[in-house]
Amino acid sequence: MNILVYGAGVLGSQLAQVLVRGGNDVTILARGKRAEELERDGIVIRHVFQFKTTVDPVRVTRSLEEDDIYDLIFVVMKYNDFPSVLPILAANRSSNVVIVGNNADARSMQTFLEENSRVEKKVAFGFHVSGGRRQEDRMLSIGGAGGQMVIGGLDGEIAFKSILDQAFEKTKYKLNYLDDIDAWLKSHIVPILMLNGVSFNEKREMIKLDGNRKQLQHMIGAMDEGFGVLEAMGISIIPEIQAKLIRKHQRMLYLLLKIYSVLPLYKLVAGSFGEIEALNDAFNGWKKVTHMSTPHWDVLKKGYSNLK
């Protein structure tokens, strides 16, 4: 199957490797030094928990032209980068697009593609469940041996589900189809912002969590407030266990965050400043709509406002 992975960061590289190993004809879109690395070395990934490094050759392109036709296009990038790519996707004549990553406004993205494309666009949204960071000329990955993506359509079942299943048929990668992917994506933003609210200093540099009691209590309170904002907007919390954990098992969550704060793992799952800032702006818009009081969130918000 002819597949384009648009985006060659950590998650795009991981997904491209899975698809290459599944026997697909994969092209990855990259630019500059990253494109040169991929052409010279292939996809090089150090799998942290598997204690191994893999290398997979892949075709590289630096652009997506109007007549470059693919069976599937996966757009894997940061939330704040999606707007610049949508016009390019709309101009291209491929039909099946999966937008992968944190997303606060999936509906407006789908609407843009439907209204501005020259051919009928079928759009799905997903989240590649993994993490990692770039290290010199390779990617560090904390994903499992197989990997998975939560994925779904905004208007019922994905129209090209059979094509997706075929693309991953010969892989260990799991596609976890959801009925309400938009609610899942919005629910996911709350813990992402909670964990990153204390992750940057005034120089926009990532810092380690202190893990002190007051800080962790504000983080837990902010997460509860965040879910409350979504519920006030009529959005279900998916998976539901997130809300149950924070409202019925706060002691357990406190201990989990305490452990998280002392492990180096945070460096592999922390978001970039630009993306976190954009997600925070989206959440602030939701909060204004609901007029809800969020005292714990306001404390964490200082971690964002100091950077603007």
Short mmCIF file of C-alpha atoms in Angstrom, two decimals:
data_model
loop_
_atom_site.label_atom_id
_atom_site.label_comp_id
_atom_site.label_asym_id
_atom_site.label_seq_id
_atom_site.Cartn_x
_atom_site.Cartn_y
_atom_site.Cartn_z
CA MET A 1 0.00 0.00 0.00
CA ASN A 2 1.27 3.46 -0.92
CA ILE A 3 1.42 5.55 2.28
CA LEU A 4 2.75 9.00 3.17
CA VAL A 5 3.74 9.91 6.72
CA TYR A 6 3.74 13.71 6.81
CA GLY A 7 6.10 14.62 9.65
CA ALA A 8 9.42 13.06 10.64
CA GLY A 9 9.64 13.81 14.34
CA VAL A 10 9.68 11.16 17.05
CA LEU A 11 6.10 9.94 16.59
CA GLY A 12 6.12 10.25 12.80
CA SER A 13 9.33 8.23 12.64
CA GLN A 14 7.87 5.55 14.93
CA LEU A 15 4.71 5.25 12.85
CA ALA A 16 6.64 5.17 9.56
CA GLN A 17 8.82 2.36 10.89
CA VAL A 18 5.76 0.30 11.85
CA LEU A 19 4.26 0.75 8.38
CA VAL A 20 7.55 -0.06 6.62
CA ARG A 21 7.87 -3.27 8.62
CA GLY A 22 4.29 -4.09 7.73
CA GLY A 23 5.28 -4.36 4.06
CA ASN A 24 3.87 -1.05 2.89
CA ASP A 25 5.42 1.31 0.34
CA VAL A 26 6.12 4.19 2.74
CA THR A 27 7.27 7.72 2.02
CA ILE A 28 8.10 10.11 4.85
CA LEU A 29 7.95 13.87 4.38
CA ALA A 30 10.85 15.69 6.01
CA ARG A 31 12.94 18.76 5.34
CA GLY A 32 16.42 20.12 6.00
CA LYS A 33 18.81 18.13 8.13
CA ARG A 34 16.17 15.57 9.09
CA ALA A 35 15.53 14.71 5.43
CA GLU A 36 19.26 14.28 4.86
CA GLU A 37 19.53 11.99 7.91
CA LEU A 38 16.68 9.80 6.70
CA GLU A 39 18.10 9.54 3.19
CA ARG A 40 21.54 8.65 4.51
CA ASP A 41 20.74 6.44 7.52
CA GLY A 42 17.08 5.46 7.28
CA ILE A 43 14.79 5.54 10.32
CA VAL A 44 17.04 4.98 13.34
CA ILE A 45 15.18 4.38 16.62
CA ARG A 46 16.58 3.45 20.01
CA HIS A 47 13.86 1.50 21.83
CA VAL A 48 14.54 2.39 25.46
CA PHE A 49 12.63 -0.40 27.20
CA GLN A 50 13.52 -3.07 24.63
CA PHE A 51 17.26 -2.23 24.84
CA LYS A 52 17.70 -2.31 21.08
CA THR A 53 18.24 -0.01 18.11
CA THR A 54 16.44 -0.53 14.80
CA VAL A 55 17.28 0.83 11.36
CA ASP A 56 14.79 0.84 8.46
CA PRO A 57 15.30 2.34 4.99
CA VAL A 58 12.49 4.64 3.85
CA ARG A 59 11.68 6.79 0.84
CA VAL A 60 11.96 10.53 1.58
CA THR A 61 10.18 13.51 0.04
CA ARG A 62 10.44 17.18 0.91
CA SER A 63 6.99 18.25 -0.31
CA LEU A 64 3.45 17.11 -1.03
CA GLU A 65 2.40 18.19 -4.50
CA GLU A 66 -1.12 18.30 -5.90
CA ASP A 67 -0.73 15.15 -8.00
CA ASP A 68 1.15 13.02 -5.44
CA ILE A 69 -1.47 10.33 -4.87
CA TYR A 70 -1.33 8.09 -1.80
CA ASP A 71 -3.73 5.44 -0.50
CA LEU A 72 -3.29 6.89 2.99
CA ILE A 73 -1.76 10.05 4.40
CA PHE A 74 -0.89 10.20 8.09
CA VAL A 75 -0.18 13.74 9.29
CA VAL A 76 1.86 13.37 12.47
CA MET A 77 2.90 16.61 14.10
CA LYS A 78 2.34 19.04 16.95
CA TYR A 79 -1.05 20.68 17.37
CA ASN A 80 0.25 24.18 16.67
CA ASP A 81 1.75 23.00 13.34
CA PHE A 82 -1.48 21.60 11.85
CA PRO A 83 -2.86 24.93 10.51
CA SER A 84 0.10 25.42 8.17
CA VAL A 85 -0.37 21.96 6.66
CA LEU A 86 -4.13 21.99 6.05
CA PRO A 87 -3.97 24.07 2.82
CA ILE A 88 -1.33 21.69 1.43
CA LEU A 89 -3.52 18.68 2.24
CA ALA A 90 -6.54 20.37 0.67
CA ALA A 91 -4.63 20.99 -2.57
CA ASN A 92 -3.46 17.38 -2.81
CA ARG A 93 -5.72 14.91 -4.64
CA SER A 94 -5.37 11.99 -2.20
CA SER A 95 -8.63 11.13 -0.46
CA ASN A 96 -7.86 9.40 2.85
CA VAL A 97 -6.25 11.49 5.59
CA VAL A 98 -5.55 10.68 9.24
CA ILE A 99 -4.57 13.65 11.42
CA VAL A 100 -2.52 12.27 14.31
CA GLY A 101 -1.67 14.10 17.53
CA ASN A 102 -3.04 16.33 20.26
CA ASN A 103 -6.06 18.15 18.90
CA ALA A 104 -8.40 20.71 20.42
CA ASP A 105 -10.43 21.48 17.28
CA ALA A 106 -10.72 18.41 15.10
CA ARG A 107 -14.10 19.52 13.73
CA SER A 108 -12.79 22.78 12.28
CA MET A 109 -9.87 20.95 10.67
CA GLN A 110 -12.19 18.45 9.02
CA THR A 111 -14.50 21.23 7.86
CA PHE A 112 -11.58 23.12 6.30
CA LEU A 113 -10.49 20.06 4.32
CA GLU A 114 -14.04 19.27 3.19
CA GLU A 115 -14.72 22.82 2.04
CA ASN A 116 -11.36 23.55 0.38
CA SER A 117 -10.32 20.27 -1.25
CA ARG A 118 -10.58 19.63 -4.97
CA VAL A 119 -11.50 15.99 -4.33
CA GLU A 120 -13.69 14.44 -1.65
CA LYS A 121 -11.67 14.17 1.56
CA LYS A 122 -12.31 11.40 4.04
CA VAL A 123 -10.79 12.39 7.37
CA ALA A 124 -10.05 10.50 10.57
CA PHE A 125 -8.30 11.58 13.75
CA GLY A 126 -5.93 9.58 15.88
CA PHE A 127 -3.33 9.63 18.61
CA HIS A 128 -0.19 7.51 18.44
CA VAL A 129 0.20 6.22 22.01
CA SER A 130 3.91 6.53 22.63
CA GLY A 131 6.58 9.08 23.47
CA GLY A 132 10.22 9.86 23.11
CA ARG A 133 12.64 12.54 22.04
CA ARG A 134 15.28 13.24 19.47
CA GLN A 135 18.89 12.44 20.33
CA GLU A 136 21.54 13.47 17.82
CA ASP A 137 20.86 11.41 14.66
CA ARG A 138 18.38 8.94 16.17
CA MET A 139 15.07 8.89 17.99
CA LEU A 140 14.55 7.58 21.52
CA SER A 141 11.25 5.71 21.87
CA ILE A 142 9.38 4.56 24.97
CA GLY A 143 6.71 2.77 22.96
CA GLY A 144 5.98 -0.91 23.47
CA ALA A 145 6.98 -3.69 21.13
CA GLY A 146 3.85 -3.32 19.01
CA GLY A 147 2.38 0.11 19.62
CA GLN A 148 -1.14 1.40 19.18
CA MET A 149 -3.23 4.29 17.96
CA VAL A 150 -6.60 5.44 19.24
CA ILE A 151 -8.49 6.50 16.14
CA GLY A 152 -11.96 7.42 14.97
CA GLY A 153 -14.13 9.56 12.75
CA LEU A 154 -16.22 12.54 13.78
CA ASP A 155 -19.33 11.36 11.95
CA GLY A 156 -19.58 7.64 12.60
CA GLU A 157 -17.34 4.84 11.37
CA ILE A 158 -14.29 5.81 9.35
CA ALA A 159 -15.14 5.57 5.66
CA PHE A 160 -11.76 4.00 4.81
CA LYS A 161 -11.51 1.63 7.79
CA SER A 162 -10.83 -1.38 5.56
CA ILE A 163 -7.82 0.42 4.02
CA LEU A 164 -6.47 1.20 7.49
CA ASP A 165 -6.89 -2.41 8.58
CA GLN A 166 -5.04 -3.58 5.48
CA ALA A 167 -2.14 -1.17 6.11
CA PHE A 168 -1.56 -2.58 9.61
CA GLU A 169 -2.55 -6.18 8.86
CA LYS A 170 1.02 -7.52 8.97
CA THR A 171 2.12 -5.49 12.01
CA LYS A 172 1.79 -5.92 15.78
CA TYR A 173 0.41 -2.40 15.93
CA LYS A 174 -3.14 -2.06 17.30
CA LEU A 175 -5.76 0.31 15.96
CA ASN A 176 -8.14 1.09 18.82
CA TYR A 177 -11.27 2.40 17.11
CA LEU A 178 -13.38 4.79 19.21
CA ASP A 179 -16.92 6.02 18.69
CA ASP A 180 -16.11 9.50 20.06
CA ILE A 181 -12.53 10.35 19.16
CA ASP A 182 -13.18 14.08 19.66
CA ALA A 183 -14.10 13.53 23.31
CA TRP A 184 -11.01 11.34 23.78
CA LEU A 185 -8.73 14.00 22.29
CA LYS A 186 -10.23 16.77 24.42
CA SER A 187 -10.06 14.58 27.53
CA HIS A 188 -6.40 13.86 26.81
CA ILE A 189 -5.57 17.57 26.74
CA VAL A 190 -6.41 17.96 30.44
CA PRO A 191 -3.68 15.64 31.85
CA ILE A 192 -1.24 16.87 29.19
CA LEU A 193 -1.68 20.46 30.38
CA MET A 194 -1.64 19.40 34.02
CA LEU A 195 1.70 17.60 33.63
CA ASN A 196 3.25 20.39 31.58
CA GLY A 197 1.96 23.32 33.61
CA VAL A 198 5.08 23.18 35.78
CA SER A 199 7.51 21.91 33.15
CA PHE A 200 8.90 25.16 31.72
CA ASN A 201 10.84 28.07 33.19
CA GLU A 202 10.82 31.72 32.12
CA LYS A 203 13.33 30.91 29.36
CA ARG A 204 10.97 28.32 27.85
CA GLU A 205 13.35 25.58 28.96
CA MET A 206 11.93 22.32 30.28
CA ILE A 207 12.52 21.80 33.98
CA LYS A 208 12.09 18.82 36.28
CA LEU A 209 9.04 18.57 38.52
CA ASP A 210 9.85 19.37 42.14
CA GLY A 211 7.35 16.80 43.34
CA ASN A 212 6.56 18.77 46.50
CA ARG A 213 3.24 18.20 48.20
CA LYS A 214 1.67 21.58 47.40
CA GLN A 215 2.68 21.38 43.73
CA LEU A 216 1.22 17.89 43.31
CA GLN A 217 -2.01 18.89 45.07
CA HIS A 218 -2.45 21.80 42.67
CA MET A 219 -1.84 19.44 39.72
CA ILE A 220 -4.49 16.99 40.94
CA GLY A 221 -6.95 19.80 41.65
CA ALA A 222 -6.33 21.33 38.22
CA MET A 223 -7.00 18.01 36.50
CA ASP A 224 -10.32 17.68 38.35
CA GLU A 225 -11.24 21.25 37.36
CA GLY A 226 -10.26 20.56 33.75
CA PHE A 227 -12.56 17.56 33.52
CA GLY A 228 -15.29 19.67 35.12
CA VAL A 229 -14.95 22.24 32.33
CA LEU A 230 -15.32 19.53 29.67
CA GLU A 231 -18.36 18.04 31.41
CA ALA A 232 -19.95 21.50 31.61
CA MET A 233 -19.57 21.68 27.82
CA GLY A 234 -21.35 18.33 27.44
CA ILE A 235 -18.16 16.43 26.57
CA SER A 236 -17.73 12.93 27.99
CA ILE A 237 -14.48 12.06 29.76
CA ILE A 238 -12.89 9.23 27.78
CA PRO A 239 -11.55 6.97 29.15
CA GLU A 240 -13.93 7.40 32.08
CA ILE A 241 -11.39 5.92 34.51
CA GLN A 242 -9.44 9.20 34.41
CA ALA A 243 -12.22 11.07 36.18
CA LYS A 244 -12.84 8.17 38.60
CA LEU A 245 -9.16 8.03 39.52
CA ILE A 246 -8.96 11.72 40.35
CA ARG A 247 -12.27 11.89 42.21
CA LYS A 248 -12.27 8.61 44.11
CA HIS A 249 -8.59 7.66 44.35
CA GLN A 250 -6.69 10.89 44.85
CA ARG A 251 -4.21 9.24 47.20
CA MET A 252 -3.26 6.76 44.50
CA LEU A 253 -2.93 9.52 41.90
CA TYR A 254 -0.80 11.54 44.31
CA LEU A 255 1.60 8.62 44.73
CA LEU A 256 1.75 8.05 40.96
CA LEU A 257 2.61 11.71 40.35
CA LYS A 258 5.17 11.59 43.15
CA ILE A 259 6.89 8.66 41.45
CA TYR A 260 6.63 10.34 38.06
CA SER A 261 8.26 13.49 39.42
CA VAL A 262 11.46 11.67 40.41
CA LEU A 263 11.88 9.55 37.27
CA PRO A 264 13.71 10.71 34.11
CA LEU A 265 10.68 9.54 32.11
CA TYR A 266 9.20 13.05 32.12
CA LYS A 267 11.81 14.12 29.56
CA LEU A 268 10.40 11.61 27.08
CA VAL A 269 6.72 12.54 27.44
CA ALA A 270 6.82 16.31 27.99
CA GLY A 271 5.36 18.44 25.22
CA SER A 272 7.05 21.31 23.41
CA PHE A 273 6.43 24.84 24.62
CA GLY A 274 4.66 25.97 21.43
CA GLU A 275 2.23 23.06 21.46
CA ILE A 276 1.48 23.35 25.18
CA GLU A 277 0.87 27.08 24.84
CA ALA A 278 -1.56 26.49 21.95
CA LEU A 279 -3.43 23.77 23.86
CA ASN A 280 -3.62 26.00 26.91
CA ASP A 281 -5.11 28.81 24.79
CA ALA A 282 -7.76 26.38 23.52
CA PHE A 283 -8.59 25.27 27.05
CA ASN A 284 -8.88 28.87 28.23
CA GLY A 285 -11.46 29.38 25.49
CA TRP A 286 -13.50 26.45 26.82
CA LYS A 287 -13.20 27.78 30.35
CA LYS A 288 -14.57 31.19 29.32
CA VAL A 289 -17.59 29.51 27.75
CA THR A 290 -18.44 27.66 30.97
CA HIS A 291 -17.61 30.53 33.40
CA MET A 292 -16.29 27.92 35.84
CA SER A 293 -14.01 28.75 38.73
CA THR A 294 -10.65 26.97 38.44
CA PRO A 295 -8.40 28.08 41.33
CA HIS A 296 -5.93 25.20 41.03
CA TRP A 297 -5.72 25.65 37.27
CA ASP A 298 -5.04 29.34 37.75
CA VAL A 299 -1.99 28.50 39.86
CA LEU A 300 -0.62 26.21 37.15
CA LYS A 301 -1.49 28.80 34.52
CA LYS A 302 1.33 30.95 35.84
CA GLY A 303 3.65 28.38 34.31
CA TYR A 304 2.27 29.38 30.90
CA SER A 305 1.72 33.11 31.36
CA ASN A 306 5.33 33.65 32.45
CA LEU A 307 6.42 32.44 29.04
CA LYS A 308 4.38 34.81 26.89
#
